[in-house]
Amino acid sequence: MSVTEIVPGLEGVPIAASAISRVDGQNSLLEYRGLNIETLAEHSTFEETNFLLLYGKLPTRRELDDFIRDGARHRRLKYRVIDLLKCLPEHGHPMEALQAAVPAIGMFYPERYHPGTEQKRLSCLRLIEKLPVVVASFHRLRTGDDNLIPRPDLNIAGNFLYMLRGEEPDPVRTRILDVCLILHAEHTMNASTFAGRVVASTLAHPYCVVSSALGALSGPLHGGANEQVLTMLERIGSPANARAEIRRMVEAKEKIMGFGHRVYKTIDPRAKILKKYAEQLCRRSGSRFYDIAVAVEEAASEVLSDRGICPNVDFYSGLVYAELGIPRDCFTSVFAMARVTGWLAHWIEQLEDNRIFRPTQKYVGRSGESYVPIERRG
Ligand code: ACO
């Protein structure tokens, strides 16, 4: 087949058949393996959702118990990985630390190059369990705190909060973070998943797959938007300033962070759930950010919703993370702690029927140029 037209951003171009998740952007619907995200957010846990995404079905009680127990055994980092984190500059971005750590972790597991069923299972457990530990450890080390040993008796969300803050995690906050992880675990063929699938198609090992996806996620047009939403809300400062500032931004053609999506042309279903938690947490703490966010949402919707530009997952997630005590520059890393499961599910799916990605280009440069010796170049 020969396609001659360039499709900027590959908009609307299917690059793989996938059975992992489905988005209906007109009807605000997201499903993982056929299960509605709202149902999963209400009834499931991050661990159960991970099993669902990786194995394509909900686990039995026994399967889930084994999956949780086996996973918690892979939480600890090798001391040399902790030393690596200690050597990184403390002013570096946590996403950079995470991207540096992931292939380094992989170097300890020679079987990473031979992805049989058991090796795939182990790589998935290690990556899912260790990413939150890297994020929490890097944060503690850069702020001069002692690194903590992960606790196998807590779930992934609870252990992350424990390691980050050094105190027993509160069950309400743990459950809210658990739901955030469910909501961010997978989202069809977005930029980071595509990046991961391209690398997977070369038969690179899963630590490289995840590392490339992390790089793609870090950008402000993708996972980095959640940090910027909070910075924007802080700048706006009060609900009364929202309308004027949003109109100024739209007139100046500045993007409103946390708004717009390639697929959703109505509100992102994840944003609706996160909005509820943002309100609950901000009312509890007395934070003014929820009211500012609602005023910004209203003002931006007045000018953008006719064009199908609506709040996306990042609009309220930063607010929730801030209220959970997560430092602002760790927000995208928390997104990555969840999305690693989706990337791994796509890695496995890519290998089931692999062909290396090798698109083409439309050459628009010069041809047949003569080589001018350096002393004769003007
Ligand atoms: N604020 C203002 N205008 C916007 C916004 C926005 N947030 N998003 C899109 N638009 C406008 C663009 O300026 C453009 O207008 P034009 O046609 O007059 O030039 C038009 O809508 C189309 O925008 P594109 O950027 O081409 O749309 P695309 O589908 O490529 O981009 C994207 C989607 C990147 C998410 C975009 O909406 C955006 O940059 N949003 C802000 C960043 C953000 O929130 N990213 C997180 C996305 S969710 C996630 O990745 C987890």
Coordinates of C-alpha atoms and ligand atoms in Angstrom, one line a residue:
M1 CA 0.0 0.0 0.0
S2 CA 1.4 3.4 -0.8
V3 CA 0.1 6.5 1.1
T4 CA 1.4 9.7 -0.4
E5 CA -0.2 12.3 1.8
I6 CA 1.5 13.3 5.1
V7 CA -0.9 13.2 8.0
P8 CA 0.5 15.7 10.6
G9 CA 0.6 14.0 14.0
L10 CA -0.7 10.8 12.4
E11 CA -4.2 12.1 13.3
G12 CA -6.8 9.4 12.6
V13 CA -4.2 7.0 11.2
P14 CA -4.5 3.5 12.9
I15 CA -1.0 2.1 13.6
A16 CA -2.0 -1.2 15.3
A17 CA -5.0 -3.4 16.1
S18 CA -5.4 -3.3 19.8
A19 CA -7.7 -5.0 22.3
I20 CA -6.5 -3.2 25.4
S21 CA -8.6 0.0 25.7
R22 CA -11.2 2.0 23.8
V23 CA -12.1 5.7 23.8
D24 CA -15.3 7.1 22.4
G25 CA -14.4 10.8 22.3
Q26 CA -17.9 12.0 21.3
N27 CA -19.6 10.2 24.2
S28 CA -17.0 10.7 27.0
L29 CA -16.3 7.0 27.2
L30 CA -13.2 5.1 28.2
E31 CA -13.0 1.3 28.6
Y32 CA -10.2 -1.0 29.7
R33 CA -10.7 -4.5 28.1
G34 CA -14.4 -3.6 27.7
L35 CA -14.9 -2.4 31.2
N36 CA -16.1 1.2 31.8
I37 CA -13.5 3.4 33.6
E38 CA -16.2 4.8 35.9
T39 CA -17.0 1.3 37.0
L40 CA -13.4 0.4 37.6
A41 CA -12.8 3.7 39.5
E42 CA -15.7 2.8 41.8
H43 CA -15.1 -0.9 42.3
S44 CA -11.6 -1.9 41.3
T45 CA -8.1 -1.3 42.7
F46 CA -5.0 -0.4 40.8
E47 CA -3.6 -3.9 41.4
E48 CA -6.7 -5.6 40.0
T49 CA -6.8 -3.1 37.0
N50 CA -3.2 -4.0 36.3
F51 CA -4.1 -7.7 36.1
L52 CA -7.0 -6.8 33.8
L53 CA -4.9 -4.8 31.5
L54 CA -2.0 -7.3 31.3
Y55 CA -3.9 -10.5 31.2
G56 CA -7.2 -9.3 29.5
K57 CA -9.6 -10.5 32.2
L58 CA -10.5 -9.8 35.8
P59 CA -8.6 -12.0 38.2
T60 CA -10.2 -14.6 40.5
R61 CA -9.6 -13.9 44.3
R62 CA -6.7 -16.4 44.3
E63 CA -5.1 -14.9 41.1
L64 CA -5.4 -11.4 42.5
D65 CA -3.9 -12.4 45.9
D66 CA -1.0 -14.1 44.2
F67 CA -0.5 -11.2 41.8
I68 CA -0.4 -8.7 44.8
R69 CA 1.9 -10.9 46.9
D70 CA 4.3 -11.6 44.0
G71 CA 4.3 -7.9 43.0
A72 CA 5.2 -6.7 46.5
R73 CA 8.3 -8.9 46.5
H74 CA 9.7 -6.9 43.6
R75 CA 9.4 -3.5 45.2
R76 CA 12.9 -3.0 46.6
L77 CA 15.6 -1.3 44.6
K78 CA 19.1 -2.6 44.4
Y79 CA 21.4 -0.5 46.5
R80 CA 23.4 0.4 43.4
V81 CA 20.2 1.9 41.9
I82 CA 19.8 3.9 45.1
D83 CA 23.4 5.1 44.7
L84 CA 22.7 6.1 41.1
L85 CA 19.7 8.2 42.3
K86 CA 22.0 9.8 44.9
C87 CA 24.4 10.8 42.2
L88 CA 21.8 12.6 40.1
P89 CA 21.6 16.4 40.5
E90 CA 18.9 17.3 43.0
H91 CA 17.6 20.1 40.8
G92 CA 17.0 17.7 37.9
H93 CA 13.4 16.9 37.0
P94 CA 12.0 13.7 38.7
M95 CA 10.9 12.5 35.2
E96 CA 14.6 12.7 34.1
A97 CA 15.6 10.7 37.2
L98 CA 12.9 8.1 36.4
Q99 CA 14.0 7.9 32.8
A100 CA 17.6 7.4 33.9
A101 CA 16.8 4.8 36.5
V102 CA 14.6 2.5 34.4
P103 CA 17.2 1.1 32.0
A104 CA 19.7 1.0 34.9
I105 CA 17.2 -1.3 36.8
G106 CA 16.9 -3.5 33.7
M107 CA 20.7 -4.0 33.6
F108 CA 20.4 -6.2 36.7
Y109 CA 18.1 -8.7 34.9
P110 CA 19.9 -10.6 32.1
E111 CA 16.7 -12.4 31.1
R112 CA 15.3 -9.0 29.9
Y113 CA 16.5 -10.0 26.4
H114 CA 14.5 -13.2 26.3
P115 CA 10.9 -12.4 26.7
G116 CA 9.2 -15.8 27.4
T117 CA 6.0 -15.9 29.4
E118 CA 7.7 -16.0 32.8
Q119 CA 10.2 -13.3 31.9
K120 CA 7.4 -11.1 30.6
R121 CA 5.5 -11.6 33.9
L122 CA 8.6 -10.7 36.0
S123 CA 9.5 -7.6 33.9
C124 CA 5.9 -6.3 34.3
L125 CA 5.9 -6.9 38.1
R126 CA 9.4 -5.3 38.5
L127 CA 8.6 -2.2 36.4
I128 CA 5.1 -1.7 38.0
E129 CA 6.4 -2.1 41.5
K130 CA 9.7 -0.3 41.3
L131 CA 8.6 2.9 39.4
P132 CA 6.8 4.4 42.5
V133 CA 9.8 3.4 44.7
V134 CA 12.2 5.3 42.3
V135 CA 9.9 8.4 42.3
A136 CA 9.6 8.4 46.1
S137 CA 13.3 7.6 46.7
F138 CA 14.6 10.3 44.4
H139 CA 12.4 12.8 46.1
R140 CA 13.6 11.9 49.6
L141 CA 17.2 11.8 48.5
R142 CA 17.1 15.2 46.7
T143 CA 15.6 16.8 49.8
G144 CA 18.2 15.3 52.1
D145 CA 15.9 12.8 53.8
D146 CA 16.9 9.2 54.5
N147 CA 15.7 6.7 51.9
L148 CA 13.0 4.3 53.2
I149 CA 12.6 0.6 52.6
P150 CA 9.3 -0.1 50.8
R151 CA 6.6 -1.8 52.8
P152 CA 5.2 -5.0 51.3
D153 CA 2.1 -4.8 53.6
L154 CA 0.8 -1.7 51.8
N155 CA -0.7 -1.5 48.3
I156 CA 1.2 0.4 45.6
A157 CA -0.6 3.7 46.3
G158 CA -0.2 3.4 50.1
N159 CA 3.5 2.4 49.9
F160 CA 4.2 5.4 47.6
L161 CA 2.6 7.9 50.0
Y162 CA 4.4 6.2 52.9
M163 CA 7.8 6.4 51.2
L164 CA 7.3 9.9 49.9
R165 CA 6.2 11.4 53.2
G166 CA 7.7 9.1 55.8
E167 CA 4.4 8.6 57.7
E168 CA 1.6 6.0 57.9
P169 CA -0.6 6.8 54.9
D170 CA -4.2 7.9 55.6
P171 CA -6.7 5.4 54.1
V172 CA -8.9 8.1 52.4
R173 CA -5.8 9.6 50.6
T174 CA -4.5 6.2 49.8
R175 CA -7.8 5.2 48.1
I176 CA -7.9 8.5 46.2
L177 CA -4.4 7.9 44.8
D178 CA -5.4 4.3 44.0
V179 CA -8.3 5.7 41.9
C180 CA -5.9 8.2 40.2
L181 CA -3.6 5.3 39.3
I182 CA -6.6 3.3 37.8
L183 CA -7.7 6.4 35.8
H184 CA -4.2 6.9 34.3
A185 CA -3.2 3.3 33.7
E186 CA -4.0 3.1 30.0
H187 CA -5.3 5.3 27.2
T188 CA -5.2 3.8 23.7
M189 CA -2.6 5.0 21.1
N190 CA -1.3 8.2 22.6
A191 CA 2.2 9.7 22.0
S192 CA 4.0 7.8 24.8
T193 CA 2.3 4.5 24.0
F194 CA 3.2 4.9 20.4
A195 CA 6.8 5.7 21.3
G196 CA 6.9 2.5 23.5
R197 CA 5.4 0.4 20.7
V198 CA 7.9 1.7 18.2
V199 CA 10.7 0.7 20.5
A200 CA 9.0 -2.6 21.3
S201 CA 8.8 -3.3 17.5
T202 CA 12.7 -3.3 17.3
L203 CA 12.6 -6.1 19.9
A204 CA 14.4 -3.9 22.4
H205 CA 13.8 -5.0 26.0
P206 CA 10.9 -3.7 28.2
Y207 CA 13.1 -1.4 30.3
C208 CA 14.0 0.4 27.0
V209 CA 10.4 0.4 25.9
V210 CA 9.3 2.1 29.2
S211 CA 12.2 4.5 29.1
S212 CA 11.3 5.8 25.7
A213 CA 7.6 6.1 26.7
L214 CA 8.7 8.1 29.7
G215 CA 10.5 10.6 27.5
A216 CA 7.4 11.1 25.4
L217 CA 5.2 11.4 28.5
S218 CA 7.4 14.2 30.0
G219 CA 6.4 16.8 27.4
P220 CA 4.0 19.7 28.3
L221 CA 1.6 18.7 25.5
H222 CA 1.3 15.2 27.0
G223 CA 1.8 14.2 30.7
G224 CA 3.6 17.4 31.6
A225 CA 0.4 19.4 31.4
N226 CA -0.7 18.6 34.9
E227 CA 2.2 20.6 36.5
Q228 CA 1.5 23.5 34.3
V229 CA -2.2 23.6 35.2
L230 CA -1.3 24.3 38.8
T231 CA 1.2 27.0 37.8
M232 CA -1.6 28.6 35.8
L233 CA -4.1 28.5 38.6
E234 CA -1.6 30.0 41.0
R235 CA -0.9 32.8 38.5
I236 CA -4.7 33.5 38.2
G237 CA -4.9 33.7 41.9
S238 CA -8.6 34.1 42.5
P239 CA -11.9 33.0 40.8
A240 CA -12.6 36.7 40.0
N241 CA -9.6 36.9 37.7
A242 CA -10.4 33.8 35.7
R243 CA -12.5 35.2 33.0
A244 CA -10.2 38.1 32.0
E245 CA -7.1 35.9 32.1
I246 CA -8.6 33.1 30.0
R247 CA -9.9 35.6 27.4
R248 CA -6.4 37.2 27.3
M249 CA -4.8 33.8 26.9
V250 CA -7.2 32.7 24.1
E251 CA -6.7 36.1 22.3
A252 CA -2.9 35.7 22.6
K253 CA -3.3 32.1 21.2
E254 CA -1.8 30.7 24.4
K255 CA -2.9 27.2 25.2
I256 CA -5.0 26.6 28.3
M257 CA -3.2 23.7 30.0
G258 CA -5.4 20.8 30.9
F259 CA -7.8 21.6 28.0
G260 CA -8.1 20.0 24.6
H261 CA -7.6 16.4 23.4
R262 CA -6.9 14.8 20.1
V263 CA -9.8 12.3 20.7
Y264 CA -12.2 13.7 23.3
K265 CA -14.4 16.4 21.9
T266 CA -16.4 16.6 25.1
I267 CA -15.2 16.4 28.7
D268 CA -12.7 13.6 29.4
P269 CA -14.5 11.0 31.6
R270 CA -11.5 10.9 33.9
A271 CA -11.6 14.6 34.5
K272 CA -15.2 14.2 35.8
I273 CA -14.0 11.7 38.5
L274 CA -10.9 13.7 39.4
K275 CA -13.0 16.9 39.8
K276 CA -15.1 15.2 42.5
Y277 CA -11.9 14.2 44.4
A278 CA -10.4 17.7 43.9
E279 CA -13.5 19.2 45.5
Q280 CA -13.5 16.7 48.4
L281 CA -9.8 17.3 49.2
C282 CA -9.8 21.1 48.7
R283 CA -12.9 21.5 50.9
R284 CA -11.2 19.4 53.6
S285 CA -8.0 21.4 53.5
G286 CA -9.6 24.8 52.8
S287 CA -7.5 25.2 49.6
R288 CA -8.7 28.0 47.3
F289 CA -7.5 26.1 44.2
Y290 CA -10.7 24.1 43.6
D291 CA -12.8 27.3 43.3
I292 CA -10.2 28.9 41.0
A293 CA -10.2 25.7 38.8
V294 CA -14.0 25.7 38.5
A295 CA -13.9 29.4 37.5
V296 CA -11.2 28.7 34.9
E297 CA -13.2 25.7 33.6
E298 CA -16.3 27.8 33.2
A299 CA -14.4 30.7 31.6
A300 CA -12.5 28.4 29.2
S301 CA -15.6 26.4 28.3
E302 CA -17.4 29.6 27.3
V303 CA -14.8 30.3 24.7
L304 CA -13.5 26.9 23.7
S305 CA -16.2 24.2 24.2
D306 CA -17.9 25.1 20.8
R307 CA -14.7 23.9 19.2
G308 CA -14.7 20.7 21.2
I309 CA -11.9 21.9 23.5
C310 CA -12.8 20.6 27.0
P311 CA -11.1 19.7 30.2
N312 CA -8.8 16.7 29.9
V313 CA -7.4 14.3 32.6
D314 CA -4.7 16.8 33.5
F315 CA -7.0 19.6 34.4
Y316 CA -7.9 18.3 37.9
S317 CA -5.2 15.7 38.4
G318 CA -2.6 18.2 39.6
L319 CA -5.0 19.6 42.1
V320 CA -5.7 16.2 43.5
Y321 CA -1.9 15.3 43.7
A322 CA -1.1 18.6 45.4
E323 CA -3.7 17.9 48.0
L324 CA -2.3 14.5 48.5
G325 CA 1.0 16.2 49.4
I326 CA 2.8 15.2 46.2
P327 CA 5.4 17.8 45.1
R328 CA 4.4 19.6 41.9
D329 CA 7.4 18.4 39.9
C330 CA 6.5 14.8 40.7
F331 CA 3.0 15.0 39.2
T332 CA 4.1 13.6 35.8
S333 CA 6.0 10.9 37.5
V334 CA 2.9 9.8 39.3
F335 CA 1.1 9.7 35.9
A336 CA 4.0 7.5 34.7
M337 CA 3.7 5.1 37.7
A338 CA 0.2 4.4 36.5
R339 CA 0.7 4.4 32.7
V340 CA 3.6 1.9 32.9
T341 CA 0.9 -0.8 33.0
G342 CA -0.6 0.4 29.7
W343 CA 2.8 0.6 28.1
L344 CA 3.6 -3.0 29.2
A345 CA 0.3 -4.3 28.0
H346 CA 1.1 -2.7 24.6
W347 CA 4.6 -4.1 24.6
I348 CA 3.1 -7.6 25.1
E349 CA 0.5 -7.0 22.4
Q350 CA 3.1 -5.6 19.9
L351 CA 5.2 -8.7 20.3
E352 CA 2.2 -11.0 19.5
D353 CA 2.2 -9.9 15.9
N354 CA 5.4 -7.8 15.5
R355 CA 6.6 -5.9 12.5
I356 CA 9.2 -3.2 13.0
F357 CA 7.9 0.3 12.5
R358 CA 9.5 1.8 9.5
P359 CA 7.3 4.6 8.1
T360 CA 8.4 6.7 5.2
Q361 CA 8.9 10.4 4.6
K362 CA 8.2 13.0 1.8
Y363 CA 11.7 14.3 0.9
V364 CA 11.6 18.1 0.5
G365 CA 15.4 18.8 0.6
R366 CA 18.0 19.4 -2.2
S367 CA 19.5 16.8 -4.4
G368 CA 22.7 16.3 -6.5
E369 CA 24.6 19.2 -4.8
S370 CA 28.3 19.5 -5.5
Y371 CA 30.9 19.3 -2.7
V372 CA 32.7 22.7 -2.3
P373 CA 36.1 22.5 -0.6
I374 CA 36.0 24.4 2.7
E375 CA 38.5 27.2 1.6
R376 CA 36.2 28.1 -1.3
R377 CA 33.0 28.4 0.7
G378 CA 31.8 32.0 1.0
Ligands
ACO1 N1 -6.2 26.0 24.7 C1 -6.5 26.8 23.7 N2 -6.6 26.4 22.4 C2 -6.4 25.1 22.2 C3 -6.1 24.2 23.2 C4 -6.0 24.7 24.5 N3 -5.7 23.9 25.5 N4 -6.0 23.0 22.7 C5 -6.2 23.1 21.3 N5 -6.4 24.4 21.0 C6 -6.7 25.0 19.7 C7 -5.3 25.2 19.0 O1 -4.8 26.4 19.3 C8 -5.7 25.0 17.6 O2 -6.4 26.2 17.2 P1 -6.3 26.7 15.6 O3 -6.9 25.6 14.8 O4 -6.9 28.0 15.6 O5 -4.8 26.8 15.3 C9 -6.8 23.9 17.6 O6 -7.4 24.0 18.9 C10 -6.3 22.6 17.4 O7 -5.2 22.4 18.3 P2 -4.1 21.3 18.2 O8 -3.0 21.6 19.2 O9 -3.7 21.2 16.7 O10 -4.9 20.0 18.5 P3 -4.3 18.6 18.8 O11 -5.4 17.6 18.6 O12 -3.1 18.4 17.9 O13 -3.8 18.7 20.3 C11 -3.5 18.7 22.6 C12 -4.3 18.1 21.4 C13 -2.0 18.6 22.3 C14 -3.8 17.9 23.8 C15 -3.9 20.2 22.7 O14 -5.3 20.3 23.0 C16 -3.1 20.9 23.8 O15 -2.0 21.4 23.5 N6 -3.7 21.0 25.1 C17 -3.0 21.7 26.1 C18 -2.0 20.7 26.8 C19 -2.6 19.6 27.5 O16 -3.5 19.8 28.3 N7 -2.1 18.4 27.3 C20 -2.6 17.2 28.0 C21 -3.4 16.3 27.1 S1 -4.0 14.9 27.9 C22 -2.7 13.9 28.0 O17 -1.8 13.9 27.2 C23 -2.6 13.1 29.1

